[in-house]
Amino acid sequence: MYAQKADVPARKPVTVPLLRAMKAQGRRIVMLTAYDAAFAAQLELAGVDVALVGDSLGNVVQGHASTLPVTLDHMVYHTALVARGLSATLLVADMPFMADRDVPHALQAGARLVGEGGAAMVKIEGAAAHVLDAIAALAARDIPVCAHLGLTPQSMHRMGGFRIQGREPQAAERLLEQAKAVQAAGADLLVLEGIPAALAGRMTRSIAIPTIGIGAGPDCDGQVLVIYDVLGITPGKRPKFSKDFLQERGSVAAALAAYAADVRSGAFPAPEHCFD
Ligand code: KIV
């Protein structure tokens, strides 16, 4: 058999300092989820900057209604698969539900995702005190952290479902404070999900670390989508914030290249993908 590596011309590896430089230079960051080596190789071919092994694998790969059943073993397994398909793309892996419940568990999870999985960064949802402690502890041990604010799917029961966050003035102010808090704790990247576009723009301008939006409008420093949405193969209704890039193109490679080009040019997300 053959390894699932893409046969692509060498490019400079995407690193954590490079992401910050891209924000400073106004170069948009392209991020996309992947769950196995074959799709990881397609991301590499398309020149995607950051691959995210999201716990969305609970929905799109495992067929669950939420991300809550995903375990650390699942995340480590899929992260290792994706790592084998990548060469220059930066690899981020999600901390699954409750893996960050205290600092020792967060450190153990981070060590496995980086050591066994091959991730360069781990993603943690929220900004509660224990999450800020986990971010600080991981960053102090040179495990870079991507924070995740707004519609955080692991909090679905508290939020009462998957609802846009930060529409009321008080909630908007809280999100602005949380963005500063995760940066102060040591996060190097911040995913903003399901937030009114204007608020995501304010959050992006208020911090030095790059923001990556999903349903958060065009004024983030980059964008992320679930790859199955980009390829139009997620069953059921397509989320408003996503786009099927395969529809008008003949191949997976062309669809992913179009996604990357549209994020870089600012053509995606368009107004119909955004929330007020
Ligand atoms: O799990 C995931 O895929 C995510 C992205 C949608 C941001 O967290």
Short mmCIF file of C-alpha atoms and ligand atoms in Angstrom, two decimals:
data_model
loop_
_atom_site.label_atom_id
_atom_site.label_comp_id
_atom_site.label_asym_id
_atom_site.label_seq_id
_atom_site.Cartn_x
_atom_site.Cartn_y
_atom_site.Cartn_z
CA MET A 1 0.00 0.00 0.00
CA TYR A 2 0.97 3.63 -0.27
CA ALA A 3 0.95 6.44 2.26
CA GLN A 4 -1.81 9.05 1.90
CA LYS A 5 0.65 11.91 1.30
CA ALA A 6 -0.23 14.46 -1.36
CA ASP A 7 2.29 14.70 -4.19
CA VAL A 8 2.56 18.50 -4.04
CA PRO A 9 5.44 20.95 -4.45
CA ALA A 10 7.08 21.71 -1.10
CA ARG A 11 5.78 24.82 0.63
CA LYS A 12 6.91 26.58 3.77
CA PRO A 13 5.44 24.88 6.86
CA VAL A 14 2.66 26.85 8.50
CA THR A 15 3.71 27.62 12.09
CA VAL A 16 2.14 29.32 15.10
CA PRO A 17 4.33 32.48 14.67
CA LEU A 18 3.42 32.55 10.97
CA LEU A 19 -0.31 32.72 11.85
CA ARG A 20 0.28 35.80 13.98
CA ALA A 21 2.39 37.35 11.18
CA MET A 22 -0.44 36.65 8.73
CA LYS A 23 -2.85 38.61 10.94
CA ALA A 24 -0.39 41.50 11.15
CA GLN A 25 0.00 41.48 7.36
CA GLY A 26 -3.75 41.20 6.71
CA ARG A 27 -3.38 37.79 5.00
CA ARG A 28 -6.48 35.68 5.63
CA ILE A 29 -5.97 32.22 7.19
CA VAL A 30 -7.65 29.21 5.57
CA MET A 31 -8.70 26.47 7.99
CA LEU A 32 -10.74 23.35 7.26
CA THR A 33 -11.61 20.20 9.20
CA ALA A 34 -10.27 16.75 8.30
CA TYR A 35 -10.72 13.39 9.97
CA ASP A 36 -8.53 10.99 7.96
CA ALA A 37 -5.35 10.82 5.89
CA ALA A 38 -7.08 10.86 2.48
CA PHE A 39 -8.89 14.15 3.11
CA ALA A 40 -5.82 15.55 4.89
CA ALA A 41 -3.85 14.97 1.68
CA GLN A 42 -6.53 16.91 -0.23
CA LEU A 43 -6.17 19.83 2.22
CA GLU A 44 -2.43 19.77 1.64
CA LEU A 45 -2.97 19.79 -2.13
CA ALA A 46 -5.32 22.79 -1.84
CA GLY A 47 -2.77 24.76 0.20
CA VAL A 48 -4.99 25.03 3.26
CA ASP A 49 -3.09 26.71 6.13
CA VAL A 50 -4.58 24.90 9.13
CA ALA A 51 -6.23 21.46 9.41
CA LEU A 52 -8.61 21.01 12.33
CA VAL A 53 -9.48 17.58 13.63
CA GLY A 54 -12.72 18.82 15.13
CA ASP A 55 -14.86 16.92 17.58
CA SER A 56 -17.49 17.56 14.89
CA LEU A 57 -16.32 14.09 13.89
CA GLY A 58 -18.96 12.98 16.41
CA ASN A 59 -21.60 14.39 14.05
CA VAL A 60 -20.19 13.87 10.58
CA VAL A 61 -18.16 10.66 10.97
CA GLN A 62 -19.79 8.87 13.90
CA GLY A 63 -23.39 9.94 13.18
CA HIS A 64 -24.19 11.34 16.64
CA ALA A 65 -26.51 14.32 17.20
CA SER A 66 -23.80 16.17 19.15
CA THR A 67 -20.07 16.25 19.83
CA LEU A 68 -20.52 15.08 23.43
CA PRO A 69 -19.93 11.32 22.87
CA VAL A 70 -16.47 11.92 21.33
CA THR A 71 -13.68 10.61 23.57
CA LEU A 72 -10.02 11.48 23.88
CA ASP A 73 -9.13 8.11 22.33
CA HIS A 74 -11.27 8.95 19.28
CA MET A 75 -9.56 12.35 18.97
CA VAL A 76 -6.06 10.90 19.28
CA TYR A 77 -6.86 8.21 16.70
CA HIS A 78 -8.26 10.65 14.09
CA THR A 79 -5.53 13.22 14.75
CA ALA A 80 -2.87 10.59 14.02
CA LEU A 81 -4.66 9.64 10.77
CA VAL A 82 -4.76 13.26 9.63
CA ALA A 83 -1.13 13.87 10.61
CA ARG A 84 -0.05 11.14 8.17
CA GLY A 85 -1.67 13.01 5.26
CA LEU A 86 -0.11 16.40 6.00
CA SER A 87 3.31 17.92 5.55
CA ALA A 88 3.20 21.76 5.61
CA THR A 89 -0.30 22.32 6.99
CA LEU A 90 -0.52 23.17 10.71
CA LEU A 91 -2.49 20.52 12.61
CA VAL A 92 -4.93 21.49 15.38
CA ALA A 93 -6.85 18.89 17.42
CA ASP A 94 -9.95 19.43 19.53
CA MET A 95 -10.06 18.69 23.25
CA PRO A 96 -13.20 16.55 23.55
CA PHE A 97 -15.96 17.12 26.09
CA MET A 98 -14.63 17.15 29.69
CA ALA A 99 -11.01 16.48 28.69
CA ASP A 100 -10.24 19.97 30.05
CA ARG A 101 -12.15 19.53 33.34
CA ASP A 102 -9.07 20.38 35.38
CA VAL A 103 -5.44 21.19 34.70
CA PRO A 104 -4.02 17.63 35.15
CA HIS A 105 -6.59 16.17 32.71
CA ALA A 106 -6.04 19.01 30.23
CA LEU A 107 -2.27 18.47 30.33
CA GLN A 108 -2.66 14.74 29.87
CA ALA A 109 -5.04 15.26 26.94
CA GLY A 110 -2.74 17.88 25.38
CA ALA A 111 0.26 15.58 25.75
CA ARG A 112 -1.58 12.73 23.99
CA LEU A 113 -2.95 14.90 21.15
CA VAL A 114 0.53 16.31 20.48
CA GLY A 115 2.67 13.29 21.37
CA GLU A 116 0.57 10.42 19.98
CA GLY A 117 -1.61 12.36 17.54
CA GLY A 118 1.00 14.68 16.07
CA ALA A 119 -1.00 17.91 16.60
CA ALA A 120 0.86 21.22 16.82
CA MET A 121 -1.96 22.90 18.74
CA VAL A 122 -5.02 21.92 20.74
CA LYS A 123 -8.42 23.64 20.72
CA ILE A 124 -10.48 24.22 23.87
CA GLU A 125 -14.03 25.60 24.07
CA GLY A 126 -15.12 28.41 26.39
CA ALA A 127 -13.54 30.81 28.84
CA ALA A 128 -14.63 29.55 32.25
CA ALA A 129 -12.03 29.78 35.02
CA HIS A 130 -10.97 26.13 34.64
CA VAL A 131 -10.56 26.65 30.87
CA LEU A 132 -8.36 29.73 31.39
CA ASP A 133 -6.28 27.69 33.87
CA ALA A 134 -5.97 24.88 31.31
CA ILE A 135 -4.92 27.31 28.55
CA ALA A 136 -2.26 28.83 30.83
CA ALA A 137 -0.93 25.42 31.91
CA LEU A 138 -0.75 24.08 28.34
CA ALA A 139 0.87 27.25 26.99
CA ALA A 140 3.44 27.19 29.81
CA ARG A 141 4.41 23.69 28.65
CA ASP A 142 4.74 24.79 25.01
CA ILE A 143 1.48 23.24 23.85
CA PRO A 144 -0.07 26.04 21.78
CA VAL A 145 -3.78 26.56 22.32
CA CYS A 146 -6.61 27.62 20.03
CA ALA A 147 -9.50 29.00 22.10
CA HIS A 148 -13.11 28.74 20.88
CA LEU A 149 -15.84 31.25 21.85
CA GLY A 150 -19.44 32.02 20.94
CA LEU A 151 -21.56 29.04 19.94
CA THR A 152 -19.53 26.33 21.62
CA PRO A 153 -21.18 22.99 20.75
CA GLN A 154 -20.00 21.24 23.94
CA SER A 155 -22.19 23.76 25.86
CA MET A 156 -25.34 22.88 23.88
CA HIS A 157 -27.36 21.94 26.97
CA ARG A 158 -26.53 25.20 28.78
CA MET A 159 -27.21 27.24 25.62
CA GLY A 160 -30.52 25.44 24.98
CA GLY A 161 -29.37 24.19 21.57
CA PHE A 162 -27.20 25.61 18.83
CA ARG A 163 -27.99 29.32 19.06
CA ILE A 164 -26.21 32.45 17.83
CA GLN A 165 -24.41 34.01 20.80
CA GLY A 166 -23.72 37.65 21.69
CA ARG A 167 -26.82 39.32 20.23
CA GLU A 168 -27.74 41.15 23.46
CA PRO A 169 -25.43 44.04 24.52
CA GLN A 170 -24.45 42.36 27.81
CA ALA A 171 -23.63 39.06 26.10
CA ALA A 172 -21.62 40.94 23.45
CA GLU A 173 -19.57 42.70 26.14
CA ARG A 174 -18.98 39.35 27.86
CA LEU A 175 -17.63 37.84 24.63
CA LEU A 176 -15.31 40.83 24.13
CA GLU A 177 -13.96 40.32 27.65
CA GLN A 178 -13.59 36.57 27.05
CA ALA A 179 -11.55 37.16 23.89
CA LYS A 180 -9.13 39.30 25.91
CA ALA A 181 -9.09 36.72 28.73
CA VAL A 182 -8.14 33.75 26.51
CA GLN A 183 -5.42 35.85 24.90
CA ALA A 184 -4.10 36.87 28.33
CA ALA A 185 -4.15 33.22 29.44
CA GLY A 186 -1.84 32.34 26.55
CA ALA A 187 -4.00 31.26 23.59
CA ASP A 188 -2.38 31.70 20.18
CA LEU A 189 -5.51 31.40 18.02
CA LEU A 190 -9.24 31.94 18.58
CA VAL A 191 -12.17 30.34 16.77
CA LEU A 192 -15.34 32.48 16.81
CA GLU A 193 -18.47 30.47 16.08
CA GLY A 194 -22.06 31.65 15.60
CA ILE A 195 -21.56 35.32 16.47
CA PRO A 196 -23.04 38.42 14.79
CA ALA A 197 -20.60 39.62 12.13
CA ALA A 198 -20.15 43.10 13.62
CA LEU A 199 -19.30 41.70 17.06
CA ALA A 200 -16.79 39.19 15.60
CA GLY A 201 -15.14 42.13 13.81
CA ARG A 202 -14.89 44.06 17.10
CA MET A 203 -13.44 41.01 18.87
CA THR A 204 -10.92 40.50 16.05
CA ARG A 205 -9.74 44.12 16.27
CA SER A 206 -9.50 44.02 20.07
CA ILE A 207 -6.83 41.28 20.27
CA ALA A 208 -3.43 40.53 18.69
CA ILE A 209 -3.97 36.80 18.15
CA PRO A 210 -5.71 35.73 14.92
CA THR A 211 -9.42 34.91 14.93
CA ILE A 212 -10.95 32.22 12.71
CA GLY A 213 -14.66 32.57 12.02
CA ILE A 214 -17.41 30.06 11.37
CA GLY A 215 -20.76 31.78 11.10
CA ALA A 216 -19.01 34.91 12.40
CA GLY A 217 -18.83 37.08 9.29
CA PRO A 218 -16.06 38.31 7.01
CA ASP A 219 -14.10 40.45 9.49
CA CYS A 220 -12.25 37.59 11.18
CA ASP A 221 -8.60 36.90 10.35
CA GLY A 222 -9.53 33.59 8.71
CA GLN A 223 -12.36 31.13 8.19
CA VAL A 224 -13.03 27.49 9.03
CA LEU A 225 -15.72 25.09 7.79
CA VAL A 226 -16.48 21.42 8.21
CA ILE A 227 -15.11 19.69 5.10
CA TYR A 228 -18.28 17.64 4.56
CA ASP A 229 -20.30 20.88 4.34
CA VAL A 230 -17.82 22.29 1.79
CA LEU A 231 -18.29 19.10 -0.27
CA GLY A 232 -22.08 19.12 0.16
CA ILE A 233 -22.22 15.63 1.67
CA THR A 234 -23.55 16.48 5.15
CA PRO A 235 -27.02 14.90 5.35
CA GLY A 236 -29.96 17.21 6.00
CA LYS A 237 -30.19 20.98 5.69
CA ARG A 238 -26.92 22.81 5.00
CA PRO A 239 -26.11 25.33 7.77
CA LYS A 240 -26.63 28.97 6.67
CA PHE A 241 -22.97 29.85 7.37
CA SER A 242 -21.52 27.13 5.12
CA LYS A 243 -21.27 26.72 1.37
CA ASP A 244 -21.18 23.72 -0.96
CA PHE A 245 -18.09 24.43 -3.09
CA LEU A 246 -18.32 21.10 -4.94
CA GLN A 247 -21.62 21.92 -6.64
CA GLU A 248 -20.15 24.11 -9.39
CA ARG A 249 -16.85 22.25 -9.62
CA GLY A 250 -16.01 18.82 -10.87
CA SER A 251 -13.72 17.45 -8.19
CA VAL A 252 -12.86 17.50 -4.49
CA ALA A 253 -9.51 19.10 -5.34
CA ALA A 254 -11.18 21.94 -7.31
CA ALA A 255 -13.77 22.50 -4.56
CA LEU A 256 -11.13 22.79 -1.81
CA ALA A 257 -8.98 25.06 -3.99
CA ALA A 258 -12.04 27.29 -4.58
CA TYR A 259 -12.76 27.41 -0.83
CA ALA A 260 -9.15 28.42 -0.10
CA ALA A 261 -9.17 31.06 -2.86
CA ASP A 262 -12.51 32.53 -1.71
CA VAL A 263 -11.37 32.76 1.92
CA ARG A 264 -8.11 34.44 0.87
CA SER A 265 -9.86 36.94 -1.42
CA GLY A 266 -12.64 37.67 1.07
CA ALA A 267 -15.34 36.39 -1.32
CA PHE A 268 -16.35 33.85 1.38
CA PRO A 269 -18.27 34.37 3.59
CA ALA A 270 -20.79 36.44 1.60
CA PRO A 271 -23.61 38.34 3.34
CA GLU A 272 -25.97 35.35 3.03
CA HIS A 273 -23.59 33.27 5.19
CA CYS A 274 -23.53 35.81 8.05
CA PHE A 275 -25.70 36.65 11.10
CA ASP A 276 -26.79 40.06 12.49
O1 KIV B 1 -15.43 20.53 15.83
C1 KIV B 1 -15.28 21.32 14.89
O2 KIV B 1 -15.23 20.95 13.71
C2 KIV B 1 -15.15 22.74 15.22
C3 KIV B 1 -15.24 23.71 14.09
C4 KIV B 1 -16.56 23.70 13.48
C5 KIV B 1 -14.79 25.05 14.49
O3 KIV B 1 -15.00 23.08 16.34
#
